[in-house]
Every structure is written in structure tokens, then in C-alpha cells.
Short mmCIF file of C-alpha atoms in Angstrom, two decimals:
data_model
loop_
_atom_site.label_atom_id
_atom_site.label_comp_id
_atom_site.label_asym_id
_atom_site.label_seq_id
_atom_site.Cartn_x
_atom_site.Cartn_y
_atom_site.Cartn_z
CA MET Y 62 -39.43 193.09 143.48
CA ILE Y 63 -42.04 189.99 143.87
CA ARG Y 64 -44.99 191.07 145.81
CA ARG Y 65 -47.08 188.60 148.03
CA VAL Y 66 -50.26 190.00 146.61
CA ASP Y 67 -49.60 189.44 143.35
CA HIS Y 68 -48.84 185.77 143.94
CA VAL Y 69 -51.39 184.40 146.04
CA GLY Y 70 -52.04 180.73 145.43
CA ASP Y 71 -49.30 179.98 143.14
CA PRO Y 72 -45.96 178.48 143.47
CA VAL Y 73 -43.96 181.83 144.21
CA GLY Y 74 -46.87 182.67 146.81
CA ILE Y 75 -45.65 179.38 148.81
CA ALA Y 76 -41.97 180.84 148.89
CA PHE Y 77 -43.57 183.55 151.12
CA LEU Y 78 -44.92 180.91 153.57
CA GLU Y 79 -41.64 179.12 153.69
CA SER Y 80 -38.67 180.22 156.31
CA PRO Y 81 -35.79 181.21 153.95
CA GLU Y 82 -33.97 180.71 157.43
CA ILE Y 83 -35.03 176.74 157.42
CA ASN Y 84 -35.81 176.08 153.69
CA GLY Y 85 -33.97 178.61 151.61
CA ASP Y 86 -33.01 176.60 149.16
CA ALA Y 87 -36.61 175.89 148.24
CA VAL Y 88 -37.35 179.63 148.33
CA PHE Y 89 -34.60 180.40 146.14
CA ASP Y 90 -35.57 177.62 143.63
CA ARG Y 91 -39.10 178.61 143.30
CA VAL Y 92 -37.87 182.24 142.73
CA ARG Y 93 -35.37 180.98 140.10
CA GLU Y 94 -38.05 178.74 138.38
CA TYR Y 95 -40.22 181.87 138.31
CA PHE Y 96 -38.06 183.75 136.33
CA GLY Y 97 -36.83 181.14 133.97
CA PRO Y 98 -33.50 180.16 132.22
CA LYS Y 99 -32.78 183.73 130.71
CA LEU Y 100 -32.44 185.79 134.18
CA LYS Y 101 -29.95 184.27 136.60
CA LEU Y 102 -31.05 185.08 140.24
CA VAL Y 103 -28.06 186.49 141.99
CA LYS Y 104 -29.33 187.27 145.16
CA ALA Y 105 -32.86 187.78 147.03
CA GLU Y 106 -33.98 188.93 150.22
CA VAL Y 107 -37.59 187.64 151.84
CA SER Y 108 -39.84 189.67 153.83
CA ARG Y 109 -43.20 189.22 154.93
CA ASP Y 110 -44.67 190.89 151.90
CA GLU Y 111 -42.07 191.36 149.44
CA ILE Y 112 -39.01 189.34 147.88
CA THR Y 113 -36.48 191.68 146.92
CA VAL Y 114 -34.32 190.28 144.12
CA GLU Y 115 -31.11 190.67 142.14
CA ILE Y 116 -30.83 189.39 138.97
CA GLU Y 117 -28.25 189.11 136.32
CA PHE Y 118 -28.78 188.84 132.68
CA ARG Y 119 -27.20 188.95 129.04
CA GLY Y 120 -29.34 191.08 126.34
CA TRP Y 121 -29.67 194.02 124.25
CA PRO Y 122 -31.68 196.69 126.11
CA GLU Y 123 -31.44 199.61 123.72
CA GLU Y 124 -32.54 197.07 120.64
CA GLY Y 125 -35.29 195.81 123.02
CA THR Y 126 -36.58 199.03 123.81
CA ARG Y 127 -36.63 200.23 120.11
CA MET Y 128 -38.21 197.10 118.87
CA ALA Y 129 -41.16 197.70 121.59
CA SER Y 130 -41.80 200.88 120.60
CA VAL Y 131 -42.18 200.05 117.14
CA ALA Y 132 -44.61 196.81 117.97
CA ARG Y 133 -46.49 199.69 120.30
CA ASP Y 134 -47.08 201.69 116.88
CA LEU Y 135 -47.63 198.53 114.95
CA TYR Y 136 -50.45 197.71 117.72
CA GLU Y 137 -51.89 201.31 117.59
CA LYS Y 138 -52.04 200.87 113.91
CA GLY Y 139 -54.26 197.67 113.96
CA ALA Y 140 -51.47 195.29 113.21
CA ARG Y 141 -52.13 193.46 116.45
CA ARG Y 142 -50.62 189.83 115.69
CA SER Y 143 -47.56 191.44 114.19
CA ALA Y 144 -47.36 193.71 117.63
CA LEU Y 145 -47.83 190.76 120.13
CA SER Y 146 -44.94 188.78 118.09
CA MET Y 147 -42.69 191.80 118.26
CA TYR Y 148 -43.23 192.23 121.98
CA ARG Y 149 -42.18 188.66 122.44
CA ASP Y 150 -38.96 189.41 120.30
CA ALA Y 151 -38.27 192.67 122.52
CA LEU Y 152 -38.66 190.49 125.51
CA ASP Y 153 -36.16 188.20 123.77
CA LEU Y 154 -33.58 190.58 123.31
CA ASP Y 155 -34.23 192.69 126.83
CA PRO Y 156 -36.02 190.16 129.32
CA LEU Y 157 -36.42 193.04 131.52
CA ASN Y 158 -38.11 195.20 129.46
CA ALA Y 159 -40.91 196.51 131.39
CA GLU Y 160 -42.78 198.60 128.75
CA ALA Y 161 -42.57 195.31 126.26
CA MET Y 162 -43.79 193.24 129.17
CA LEU Y 163 -46.66 195.82 130.12
CA ARG Y 164 -47.78 196.12 126.31
CA LEU Y 165 -47.98 192.69 125.93
CA GLY Y 166 -49.91 192.16 128.96
CA LEU Y 167 -52.48 194.83 128.16
CA ALA Y 168 -52.83 193.46 124.43
CA LEU Y 169 -53.57 189.95 125.97
CA ALA Y 170 -56.04 191.25 128.07
CA GLN Y 171 -57.92 192.74 125.43
CA GLN Y 172 -57.97 189.49 123.51
CA GLU Y 173 -59.56 188.06 127.03
CA LYS Y 174 -56.32 185.81 127.56
CA PHE Y 175 -56.71 186.68 131.09
CA ALA Y 176 -54.09 184.21 132.60
CA ASP Y 177 -51.17 185.32 129.96
CA ALA Y 178 -52.17 188.67 130.57
CA LEU Y 179 -52.17 188.65 134.46
CA THR Y 180 -48.63 186.55 134.39
CA ALA Y 181 -47.27 189.19 132.07
CA LEU Y 182 -48.50 192.17 133.88
CA LYS Y 183 -46.93 190.94 137.09
CA HIS Y 184 -43.92 190.52 135.60
CA ALA Y 185 -44.18 194.20 133.89
CA ARG Y 186 -44.85 195.26 137.77
CA GLU Y 187 -41.67 193.38 139.02
CA PHE Y 188 -39.62 194.96 136.39
CA GLY Y 189 -40.83 198.78 137.23
CA ALA Y 190 -44.37 199.18 135.51
CA ALA Y 191 -46.56 201.29 137.44
CA GLY Y 192 -49.69 203.07 137.62
CA VAL Y 193 -53.34 203.16 137.35
CA GLU Y 194 -53.94 201.77 133.99
CA LEU Y 195 -51.79 198.54 135.41
CA LEU Y 196 -53.59 198.16 138.15
CA VAL Y 197 -57.15 198.28 137.00
CA VAL Y 198 -55.96 195.98 133.97
CA MET Y 199 -54.88 193.42 136.63
CA GLY Y 200 -58.33 193.64 138.46
CA GLN Y 201 -60.02 193.16 135.30
CA CYS Y 202 -57.47 189.93 134.48
CA ALA Y 203 -58.44 188.55 138.06
CA THR Y 204 -62.12 189.03 137.77
CA GLY Y 205 -61.98 187.15 134.34
CA LEU Y 206 -60.10 184.53 136.18
CA GLU Y 207 -62.96 184.74 138.79
CA ARG Y 208 -60.45 185.55 141.81
CA SER Y 209 -62.65 188.31 143.31
CA ALA Y 210 -60.48 188.97 146.18
CA THR Y 211 -57.50 189.56 144.05
CA ALA Y 212 -59.57 191.46 141.87
CA ILE Y 213 -60.48 193.69 144.69
CA ALA Y 214 -57.14 194.29 145.88
CA TYR Y 215 -56.22 195.60 142.68
CA TYR Y 216 -59.06 197.81 142.29
CA GLU Y 217 -58.44 198.98 145.84
CA GLU Y 218 -54.57 199.53 145.24
CA ALA Y 219 -55.75 201.57 141.73
CA LEU Y 220 -58.00 203.65 144.17
CA LYS Y 221 -55.17 204.63 146.32
CA LEU Y 222 -53.22 206.20 143.14
CA GLU Y 223 -56.45 207.90 141.76
CA PRO Y 224 -59.25 207.94 144.28
CA ARG Y 225 -61.87 208.81 141.83
CA ASN Y 226 -60.89 206.43 139.26
CA PHE Y 227 -64.40 205.23 137.67
CA ILE Y 228 -63.44 201.81 136.17
CA ALA Y 229 -61.92 200.81 139.51
CA ARG Y 230 -65.08 202.19 141.47
CA SER Y 231 -67.42 200.37 139.12
CA ALA Y 232 -65.76 197.48 138.97
CA LEU Y 233 -65.78 197.02 142.87
CA ARG Y 234 -69.58 197.83 142.72
CA ALA Y 235 -70.05 194.81 140.29
CA LEU Y 236 -67.67 192.74 142.68
CA GLY Y 237 -69.97 193.63 145.53
CA HIS Y 238 -67.47 195.39 147.31
CA LYS Y 239 -68.24 199.27 148.51
CA PRO Y 240 -65.18 201.23 147.45
CA ALA Y 241 -63.81 203.74 150.11
CA THR Y 242 -65.12 207.46 149.65
CA PRO Y 243 -62.84 209.58 147.83
CA GLY Y 244 -61.06 212.71 150.18
CA LYS Y 245 -63.24 215.90 150.56
CA GLN Y 246 -64.20 217.88 147.60
CA SER Y 247 -62.37 221.71 147.39
CA GLY Y 248 -64.75 224.40 147.96
CA ALA Y 249 -64.14 225.49 144.64
CA VAL Y 250 -66.06 221.96 143.46
CA ARG Y 251 -68.66 222.08 145.99
CA SER Y 252 -69.72 226.07 145.12
CA ARG Y 253 -69.95 224.93 141.25
CA ARG Y 254 -72.66 222.48 142.01
CA ASP Y 255 -74.45 224.82 144.15
#
């Protein structure tokens, strides 16, 4: 699933502005180009906020998953360069490996390669990765690329999942955006403060 919010201002984002009934070939060409030659676009349904795609590929998912796991272990042990190479190799074996794509994006973000990291994290999200960490790092990448509106959207989405997330709240304040107030506290929490 390709989300419009992830593609504001890029060639895929333009696909949301074109009518698939009038200019369907151009929409599908943009989506095909976005996914690259390893993934074959079988079908796409375009709505206002999402493009749902069906993709076909030939790969080795089990081997890709094993390689991504080894790469994660290497990364945690400090062999970052080797791990990055192995994440890419895992994606060669299984281009839809959400875990490998997510970990590659997180590693690139730590190296402050924000454009590459954001691209990888968008793909990871499209391939099924989810969670607060993903959204917060996407917000950090957007901030690093000076895309404040996009960063705010990611941080707000993170706060929907975890209303008390300190990192997202702090980042929103730093961007001059007031985060929404989290839900009411339970009586047990209030009584401990009294």
C-alpha cells in the first residue's frame, strides 16, 4: 500500500493528482518506475489517500529473512558497514523483506543519510513494517531534510499510536508545533502525584 502522505512532492505523489480513469497509464507507469525492475506491478487501485498494489516477484524469502537476521546481529555487534551490505543483499534475495528494508532505513538514518533512509523507510512501511519507532525515525529524517510539514505529520501519527511518546512530543515542540494533549490520566496515576 502506497500512502499519499509519504509521497508529497515526489513523482509517485503526482500519481494521486492524476485521474486513473483519464490518465491510467501514466499513474501505473509512475508506480512501476517507483518499484523498479525487480518487482512486477500486476494491479493497482487508486483512491484519494492510498494506492493499493498487487506485486509479483521472484525471490528467495527464506534466505532473505535469514540474511537480514544475520545482518541485524552484525549491526548490533558494531560491524555496521558489513551489516548494511548484508541488508542490501537480503533485499536482492527478497525485495519485499520489510524487516531488512526497515533495518537498512534505520541504519542509514543513524548515519544521517536522511534522503536514502526516508526512501527505505517508506518502502518498509509499504511492505508491512509499522510502529512508533518507524514513524519517529521518518519524522527525524524529514526534519533532517528540512521538510517540517512532513515531519510534523509523522510525529503526530506516532503520537496516535503512543500518546506519551517523549521523542515525538519533544520533536513537535522543537518544530514549533504544539502536540495534542494525551488522554486523561487514571485515578491511580493522579493519586501517586498527590
